[in-house]
PDB file of C-alpha atoms in Angstrom:
ATOM      1  CA  GLY G  95      29.768 -65.863 -14.625  1.00  0.00           C
ATOM      2  CA  ASP G  96      26.279 -66.537 -13.500  1.00  0.00           C
ATOM      3  CA  SER G  97      23.666 -67.693 -16.057  1.00  0.00           C
ATOM      4  CA  VAL G  98      20.224 -68.783 -16.314  1.00  0.00           C
ATOM      5  CA  THR G  99      18.623 -70.870 -18.894  1.00  0.00           C
ATOM      6  CA  GLN G 100      14.838 -71.273 -19.163  1.00  0.00           C
ATOM      7  CA  MET G 101      12.678 -73.166 -21.787  1.00  0.00           C
ATOM      8  CA  GLU G 102      11.936 -71.372 -24.937  1.00  0.00           C
ATOM      9  CA  GLY G 103       8.421 -70.550 -25.749  1.00  0.00           C
ATOM     10  CA  PRO G 104       5.857 -69.636 -26.614  1.00  0.00           C
ATOM     11  CA  VAL G 105       4.010 -72.184 -24.577  1.00  0.00           C
ATOM     12  CA  THR G 106       0.438 -72.722 -25.509  1.00  0.00           C
ATOM     13  CA  LEU G 107      -1.936 -74.288 -23.111  1.00  0.00           C
ATOM     14  CA  SER G 108      -5.698 -74.947 -22.756  1.00  0.00           C
ATOM     15  CA  GLU G 109      -7.409 -73.298 -19.683  1.00  0.00           C
ATOM     16  CA  GLU G 110      -7.049 -75.651 -16.629  1.00  0.00           C
ATOM     17  CA  ALA G 111      -3.941 -77.534 -18.019  1.00  0.00           C
ATOM     18  CA  PHE G 112      -0.765 -78.135 -16.024  1.00  0.00           C
ATOM     19  CA  LEU G 113       2.112 -75.869 -16.417  1.00  0.00           C
ATOM     20  CA  THR G 114       5.716 -76.397 -16.122  1.00  0.00           C
ATOM     21  CA  ILE G 115       8.370 -73.800 -17.142  1.00  0.00           C
ATOM     22  CA  ASN G 116      12.024 -75.168 -16.745  1.00  0.00           C
ATOM     23  CA  CYS G 117      14.569 -73.111 -15.436  1.00  0.00           C
ATOM     24  CA  THR G 118      18.288 -74.175 -14.598  1.00  0.00           C
ATOM     25  CA  TYR G 119      21.217 -71.927 -13.328  1.00  0.00           C
ATOM     26  CA  THR G 120      24.825 -71.672 -12.825  1.00  0.00           C
ATOM     27  CA  ALA G 121      26.187 -69.447 -10.079  1.00  0.00           C
ATOM     28  CA  THR G 122      29.010 -69.386  -7.613  1.00  0.00           C
ATOM     29  CA  GLY G 123      27.971 -69.172  -3.971  1.00  0.00           C
ATOM     30  CA  TYR G 124      24.375 -69.393  -2.879  1.00  0.00           C
ATOM     31  CA  PRO G 125      22.237 -67.018  -4.868  1.00  0.00           C
ATOM     32  CA  SER G 126      18.534 -66.160  -4.472  1.00  0.00           C
ATOM     33  CA  LEU G 127      16.309 -67.330  -7.136  1.00  0.00           C
ATOM     34  CA  PHE G 128      12.991 -65.374  -8.394  1.00  0.00           C
ATOM     35  CA  TRP G 129      10.325 -65.853 -10.823  1.00  0.00           C
ATOM     36  CA  TYR G 130       8.961 -62.611 -12.385  1.00  0.00           C
ATOM     37  CA  VAL G 131       6.060 -62.090 -14.476  1.00  0.00           C
ATOM     38  CA  GLN G 132       5.591 -59.294 -17.306  1.00  0.00           C
ATOM     39  CA  TYR G 133       2.177 -58.551 -18.643  1.00  0.00           C
ATOM     40  CA  PRO G 134       1.900 -56.642 -22.063  1.00  0.00           C
ATOM     41  CA  GLY G 135       3.129 -53.011 -21.907  1.00  0.00           C
ATOM     42  CA  GLU G 136       4.189 -53.347 -18.127  1.00  0.00           C
ATOM     43  CA  GLY G 137       7.376 -53.924 -15.999  1.00  0.00           C
ATOM     44  CA  LEU G 138       8.359 -56.999 -14.285  1.00  0.00           C
ATOM     45  CA  GLN G 139       6.295 -58.029 -11.128  1.00  0.00           C
ATOM     46  CA  LEU G 140       7.637 -60.376  -8.732  1.00  0.00           C
ATOM     47  CA  LEU G 141       5.747 -63.814  -8.680  1.00  0.00           C
ATOM     48  CA  LEU G 142       7.573 -65.778  -6.072  1.00  0.00           C
ATOM     49  CA  LYS G 143      11.215 -66.323  -4.618  1.00  0.00           C
ATOM     50  CA  ALA G 144      13.396 -68.774  -2.721  1.00  0.00           C
ATOM     51  CA  THR G 145      16.423 -67.800  -0.999  1.00  0.00           C
ATOM     52  CA  LYS G 146      18.115 -71.025  -0.026  1.00  0.00           C
ATOM     53  CA  ALA G 147      18.336 -74.689  -1.023  1.00  0.00           C
ATOM     54  CA  ASP G 148      15.018 -76.736  -0.634  1.00  0.00           C
ATOM     55  CA  ASP G 149      13.006 -73.459  -0.187  1.00  0.00           C
ATOM     56  CA  LYS G 150       9.649 -73.568  -1.994  1.00  0.00           C
ATOM     57  CA  GLY G 151       8.189 -70.198  -3.245  1.00  0.00           C
ATOM     58  CA  SER G 152       4.768 -70.012  -3.997  1.00  0.00           C
ATOM     59  CA  ASN G 153       1.973 -67.433  -5.095  1.00  0.00           C
ATOM     60  CA  LYS G 154      -1.361 -67.329  -6.829  1.00  0.00           C
ATOM     61  CA  GLY G 155      -1.161 -71.048  -7.293  1.00  0.00           C
ATOM     62  CA  PHE G 156       2.299 -71.115  -8.934  1.00  0.00           C
ATOM     63  CA  GLU G 157       5.262 -72.829  -7.093  1.00  0.00           C
ATOM     64  CA  ALA G 158       8.969 -73.375  -7.578  1.00  0.00           C
ATOM     65  CA  THR G 159      11.523 -75.229  -5.462  1.00  0.00           C
ATOM     66  CA  TYR G 160      15.115 -74.372  -5.023  1.00  0.00           C
ATOM     67  CA  ARG G 161      17.063 -77.504  -6.049  1.00  0.00           C
ATOM     68  CA  LYS G 162      20.679 -77.046  -5.331  1.00  0.00           C
ATOM     69  CA  GLU G 163      21.493 -80.533  -6.416  1.00  0.00           C
ATOM     70  CA  THR G 164      20.087 -80.164  -9.887  1.00  0.00           C
ATOM     71  CA  THR G 165      20.493 -76.260  -9.791  1.00  0.00           C
ATOM     72  CA  SER G 166      16.920 -75.797 -11.026  1.00  0.00           C
ATOM     73  CA  PHE G 167      14.125 -73.624 -10.159  1.00  0.00           C
ATOM     74  CA  HIS G 168      11.080 -74.932 -12.396  1.00  0.00           C
ATOM     75  CA  LEU G 169       7.871 -72.930 -12.233  1.00  0.00           C
ATOM     76  CA  GLU G 170       4.628 -75.003 -11.931  1.00  0.00           C
ATOM     77  CA  LYS G 171       0.852 -74.445 -11.801  1.00  0.00           C
ATOM     78  CA  GLY G 172      -1.685 -76.927 -11.525  1.00  0.00           C
ATOM     79  CA  SER G 173      -4.481 -75.294 -13.527  1.00  0.00           C
ATOM     80  CA  VAL G 174      -3.748 -72.343 -15.564  1.00  0.00           C
ATOM     81  CA  GLN G 175      -6.301 -69.553 -16.573  1.00  0.00           C
ATOM     82  CA  VAL G 176      -6.721 -67.221 -19.334  1.00  0.00           C
ATOM     83  CA  SER G 177      -5.482 -64.446 -16.924  1.00  0.00           C
ATOM     84  CA  ASP G 178      -1.879 -66.361 -16.429  1.00  0.00           C
ATOM     85  CA  SER G 179      -1.109 -65.389 -20.213  1.00  0.00           C
ATOM     86  CA  ALA G 180       2.161 -63.393 -19.796  1.00  0.00           C
ATOM     87  CA  VAL G 181       5.899 -63.731 -20.105  1.00  0.00           C
ATOM     88  CA  TYR G 182       7.676 -65.443 -17.260  1.00  0.00           C
ATOM     89  CA  PHE G 183      11.261 -64.806 -16.310  1.00  0.00           C
ATOM     90  CA  CYS G 184      13.529 -66.752 -14.132  1.00  0.00           C
ATOM     91  CA  ALA G 185      16.299 -64.864 -12.277  1.00  0.00           C
ATOM     92  CA  LEU G 186      19.242 -65.291  -9.823  1.00  0.00           C
ATOM     93  CA  ASN G 187      20.743 -62.663  -7.602  1.00  0.00           C
ATOM     94  CA  GLY G 188      24.333 -63.340  -6.754  1.00  0.00           C
ATOM     95  CA  GLY G 189      24.607 -60.567  -4.550  1.00  0.00           C
ATOM     96  CA  TYR G 190      24.726 -56.764  -4.769  1.00  0.00           C
ATOM     97  CA  GLN G 191      21.659 -56.935  -6.863  1.00  0.00           C
ATOM     98  CA  LYS G 192      23.591 -58.090  -9.827  1.00  0.00           C
ATOM     99  CA  VAL G 193      20.615 -60.026 -11.054  1.00  0.00           C
ATOM    100  CA  THR G 194      20.812 -62.218 -14.157  1.00  0.00           C
ATOM    101  CA  PHE G 195      17.693 -63.073 -16.052  1.00  0.00           C
ATOM    102  CA  GLY G 196      16.803 -65.767 -18.425  1.00  0.00           C
ATOM    103  CA  THR G 197      15.373 -65.044 -21.777  1.00  0.00           C
ATOM    104  CA  GLY G 198      11.792 -65.260 -20.832  1.00  0.00           C
ATOM    105  CA  THR G 199       8.985 -67.691 -21.797  1.00  0.00           C
ATOM    106  CA  LYS G 200       5.789 -66.376 -23.151  1.00  0.00           C
ATOM    107  CA  LEU G 201       2.615 -68.200 -22.180  1.00  0.00           C
ATOM    108  CA  GLN G 202      -0.558 -68.200 -23.955  1.00  0.00           C
ATOM    109  CA  VAL G 203      -3.536 -69.764 -22.333  1.00  0.00           C
ATOM    110  CA  ILE G 204      -6.491 -70.426 -24.577  1.00  0.00           C
ATOM    111  CA  PRO G 205     -10.065 -70.833 -23.394  1.00  0.00           C
TER     112      PRO G 205
ATOM    113  CA  ASN I 117       2.032 -45.128  -3.588  1.00  0.00           C
ATOM    114  CA  ALA I 118       4.209 -44.474  -6.836  1.00  0.00           C
ATOM    115  CA  GLY I 119       6.983 -47.053  -6.405  1.00  0.00           C
ATOM    116  CA  VAL I 120       9.227 -46.680  -9.377  1.00  0.00           C
ATOM    117  CA  THR I 121       8.582 -44.028 -11.842  1.00  0.00           C
ATOM    118  CA  GLN I 122      10.120 -43.886 -15.277  1.00  0.00           C
ATOM    119  CA  THR I 123       9.943 -40.881 -17.673  1.00  0.00           C
ATOM    120  CA  PRO I 124       9.397 -40.586 -20.549  1.00  0.00           C
ATOM    121  CA  LYS I 125       7.439 -43.666 -21.607  1.00  0.00           C
ATOM    122  CA  PHE I 126       8.266 -43.269 -25.323  1.00  0.00           C
ATOM    123  CA  GLN I 127      11.035 -41.449 -27.050  1.00  0.00           C
ATOM    124  CA  VAL I 128      12.369 -41.426 -30.701  1.00  0.00           C
ATOM    125  CA  LEU I 129      15.954 -40.049 -31.227  1.00  0.00           C
ATOM    126  CA  LYS I 130      18.151 -39.515 -34.094  1.00  0.00           C
ATOM    127  CA  THR I 131      21.595 -41.163 -34.266  1.00  0.00           C
ATOM    128  CA  GLY I 132      24.077 -39.162 -32.525  1.00  0.00           C
ATOM    129  CA  GLN I 133      21.561 -37.319 -30.237  1.00  0.00           C
ATOM    130  CA  SER I 134      21.834 -37.405 -26.510  1.00  0.00           C
ATOM    131  CA  MET I 135      19.252 -38.031 -23.711  1.00  0.00           C
ATOM    132  CA  THR I 136      18.607 -38.833 -20.271  1.00  0.00           C
ATOM    133  CA  LEU I 137      16.191 -41.493 -19.046  1.00  0.00           C
ATOM    134  CA  GLN I 138      14.763 -40.501 -15.777  1.00  0.00           C
ATOM    135  CA  CYS I 139      13.968 -42.956 -13.021  1.00  0.00           C
ATOM    136  CA  ALA I 140      12.693 -42.056  -9.378  1.00  0.00           C
ATOM    137  CA  GLN I 141      11.637 -44.135  -6.359  1.00  0.00           C
ATOM    138  CA  ASP I 142       9.809 -43.212  -3.401  1.00  0.00           C
ATOM    139  CA  MET I 143      10.452 -46.261  -1.214  1.00  0.00           C
ATOM    140  CA  ASN I 144      13.825 -45.259   0.190  1.00  0.00           C
ATOM    141  CA  HIS I 145      15.582 -48.150  -1.464  1.00  0.00           C
ATOM    142  CA  GLU I 146      19.242 -48.170  -1.554  1.00  0.00           C
ATOM    143  CA  TYR I 147      19.734 -50.490  -4.498  1.00  0.00           C
ATOM    144  CA  MET I 148      18.845 -49.290  -8.042  1.00  0.00           C
ATOM    145  CA  SER I 149      19.397 -50.867 -11.378  1.00  0.00           C
ATOM    146  CA  TRP I 150      19.115 -50.182 -15.181  1.00  0.00           C
ATOM    147  CA  TYR I 151      18.342 -52.913 -17.642  1.00  0.00           C
ATOM    148  CA  ARG I 152      17.474 -53.136 -21.203  1.00  0.00           C
ATOM    149  CA  GLN I 153      15.014 -55.655 -22.673  1.00  0.00           C
ATOM    150  CA  ASP I 154      15.680 -57.058 -26.219  1.00  0.00           C
ATOM    151  CA  PRO I 155      13.693 -59.689 -28.126  1.00  0.00           C
ATOM    152  CA  GLY I 156      15.020 -63.075 -27.230  1.00  0.00           C
ATOM    153  CA  MET I 157      17.553 -61.873 -24.824  1.00  0.00           C
ATOM    154  CA  GLY I 158      15.588 -61.147 -21.571  1.00  0.00           C
ATOM    155  CA  LEU I 159      16.923 -58.283 -19.629  1.00  0.00           C
ATOM    156  CA  ARG I 160      20.494 -57.303 -19.407  1.00  0.00           C
ATOM    157  CA  LEU I 161      22.152 -55.215 -16.674  1.00  0.00           C
ATOM    158  CA  ILE I 162      23.515 -51.924 -17.682  1.00  0.00           C
ATOM    159  CA  HIS I 163      24.607 -50.119 -14.553  1.00  0.00           C
ATOM    160  CA  TYR I 164      23.642 -50.470 -10.921  1.00  0.00           C
ATOM    161  CA  SER I 165      23.979 -48.424  -7.785  1.00  0.00           C
ATOM    162  CA  VAL I 166      24.261 -49.808  -4.083  1.00  0.00           C
ATOM    163  CA  GLY I 167      23.554 -46.331  -2.684  1.00  0.00           C
ATOM    164  CA  ALA I 168      23.862 -42.569  -3.246  1.00  0.00           C
ATOM    165  CA  GLY I 169      27.191 -41.793  -4.732  1.00  0.00           C
ATOM    166  CA  ILE I 170      28.091 -45.291  -5.594  1.00  0.00           C
ATOM    167  CA  THR I 171      27.559 -46.719  -9.062  1.00  0.00           C
ATOM    168  CA  ASP I 172      28.963 -49.738 -11.131  1.00  0.00           C
ATOM    169  CA  GLN I 173      28.908 -51.316 -14.418  1.00  0.00           C
ATOM    170  CA  GLY I 174      26.765 -54.158 -15.383  1.00  0.00           C
ATOM    171  CA  GLU I 175      26.910 -56.456 -18.318  1.00  0.00           C
ATOM    172  CA  VAL I 176      26.460 -53.999 -21.205  1.00  0.00           C
ATOM    173  CA  PRO I 177      27.590 -50.503 -19.896  1.00  0.00           C
ATOM    174  CA  ASN I 178      29.217 -49.135 -23.209  1.00  0.00           C
ATOM    175  CA  GLY I 179      27.455 -45.789 -24.443  1.00  0.00           C
ATOM    176  CA  TYR I 180      25.643 -45.147 -21.254  1.00  0.00           C
ATOM    177  CA  ASN I 181      26.484 -43.092 -18.114  1.00  0.00           C
ATOM    178  CA  VAL I 182      24.769 -42.961 -14.685  1.00  0.00           C
ATOM    179  CA  SER I 183      25.016 -40.954 -11.521  1.00  0.00           C
ATOM    180  CA  ARG I 184      23.257 -41.342  -8.234  1.00  0.00           C
ATOM    181  CA  SER I 185      23.414 -38.057  -6.292  1.00  0.00           C
ATOM    182  CA  THR I 186      20.322 -38.834  -4.216  1.00  0.00           C
ATOM    183  CA  THR I 187      18.633 -42.117  -2.735  1.00  0.00           C
ATOM    184  CA  GLU I 188      15.618 -41.361  -4.968  1.00  0.00           C
ATOM    185  CA  ASP I 189      16.794 -40.648  -8.352  1.00  0.00           C
ATOM    186  CA  PHE I 190      19.038 -42.771 -10.778  1.00  0.00           C
ATOM    187  CA  PRO I 191      19.211 -41.254 -14.206  1.00  0.00           C
ATOM    188  CA  LEU I 192      20.584 -43.127 -17.389  1.00  0.00           C
ATOM    189  CA  ARG I 193      22.198 -40.954 -19.865  1.00  0.00           C
ATOM    190  CA  LEU I 194      22.749 -41.845 -23.502  1.00  0.00           C
ATOM    191  CA  LEU I 195      25.766 -39.911 -24.694  1.00  0.00           C
ATOM    192  CA  SER I 196      25.511 -40.183 -28.301  1.00  0.00           C
ATOM    193  CA  ALA I 197      22.690 -42.428 -29.517  1.00  0.00           C
ATOM    194  CA  ALA I 198      23.089 -45.406 -31.770  1.00  0.00           C
ATOM    195  CA  PRO I 199      20.512 -47.638 -33.548  1.00  0.00           C
ATOM    196  CA  SER I 200      21.794 -50.645 -31.499  1.00  0.00           C
ATOM    197  CA  GLN I 201      20.407 -48.787 -28.474  1.00  0.00           C
ATOM    198  CA  THR I 202      16.961 -49.164 -29.544  1.00  0.00           C
ATOM    199  CA  SER I 203      15.323 -51.151 -26.844  1.00  0.00           C
ATOM    200  CA  VAL I 204      12.962 -51.012 -23.861  1.00  0.00           C
ATOM    201  CA  TYR I 205      14.831 -49.908 -20.656  1.00  0.00           C
ATOM    202  CA  PHE I 206      13.605 -50.713 -17.260  1.00  0.00           C
ATOM    203  CA  CYS I 207      14.700 -49.321 -13.766  1.00  0.00           C
ATOM    204  CA  ALA I 208      14.421 -51.187 -10.896  1.00  0.00           C
ATOM    205  CA  SER I 209      14.996 -50.771  -7.123  1.00  0.00           C
ATOM    206  CA  SER I 210      15.429 -52.894  -4.013  1.00  0.00           C
ATOM    207  CA  PRO I 211      15.736 -52.299  -0.271  1.00  0.00           C
ATOM    208  CA  SER I 212      18.800 -54.567   0.291  1.00  0.00           C
ATOM    209  CA  GLU I 213      21.305 -56.924  -1.444  1.00  0.00           C
ATOM    210  CA  TYR I 214      19.282 -59.909  -1.968  1.00  0.00           C
ATOM    211  CA  GLN I 215      15.529 -58.776  -1.855  1.00  0.00           C
ATOM    212  CA  PRO I 216      13.405 -58.749  -4.864  1.00  0.00           C
ATOM    213  CA  GLN I 217      13.448 -55.779  -7.227  1.00  0.00           C
ATOM    214  CA  HIS I 218      10.498 -53.304  -7.873  1.00  0.00           C
ATOM    215  CA  PHE I 219      10.333 -52.274 -11.606  1.00  0.00           C
ATOM    216  CA  GLY I 220       8.983 -49.267 -13.399  1.00  0.00           C
ATOM    217  CA  ASP I 221       6.776 -49.526 -16.516  1.00  0.00           C
ATOM    218  CA  GLY I 222       9.783 -49.045 -18.901  1.00  0.00           C
ATOM    219  CA  THR I 223      10.807 -46.434 -21.511  1.00  0.00           C
ATOM    220  CA  ARG I 224      10.460 -47.493 -25.013  1.00  0.00           C
ATOM    221  CA  LEU I 225      13.391 -45.852 -27.035  1.00  0.00           C
ATOM    222  CA  SER I 226      13.809 -45.893 -30.903  1.00  0.00           C
ATOM    223  CA  ILE I 227      16.728 -44.458 -32.451  1.00  0.00           C
ATOM    224  CA  LEU I 228      16.746 -43.862 -36.246  1.00  0.00           C
TER     225      LEU I 228
END
């Protein structure tokens, strides 16, 4: 079946540092890939998405590229802020909204 | 502009009790899903629906029932609560098969 593996956290960075959160996947077919963000006490919100190989999703300074050859969808941001502190989930949708999530990576940004 | 609304936000049950978690969306989305979120395990799909009258099992369906009589509502029923069902439950909806999901704020359920 489908699976998503993302780096374990927590990740602690200083403000303005570069962020990478690794995500790799296994899936049959051509899934859509997503990054969601969860702030304390809230549900998940879509951060960015990519629907086919080589697509780059971007939003709020975050970027991720759908790499079919390495089955990866790593999340990056050039300069993190304290307000980016949250839990980040990588996810794939193999169809019919049967979505598989990674375990989540907690990011803490310190001033 | 409500989006996905889940009720209640918090609930404590005793082992063996039954209850229904409510989920409603006002976006006319065809697809709806229920997940549970447990520490270190991400979100796991319990049941999902591709339209009114159509539901199917996800990864962890045991102990839960769903029905979808209208497009708007997708309730999740715990038949006989067990401590292993202590979790945070999220409902999500989407307009189509591959589009991103919209999530509710969750129901925190404790079973003693």
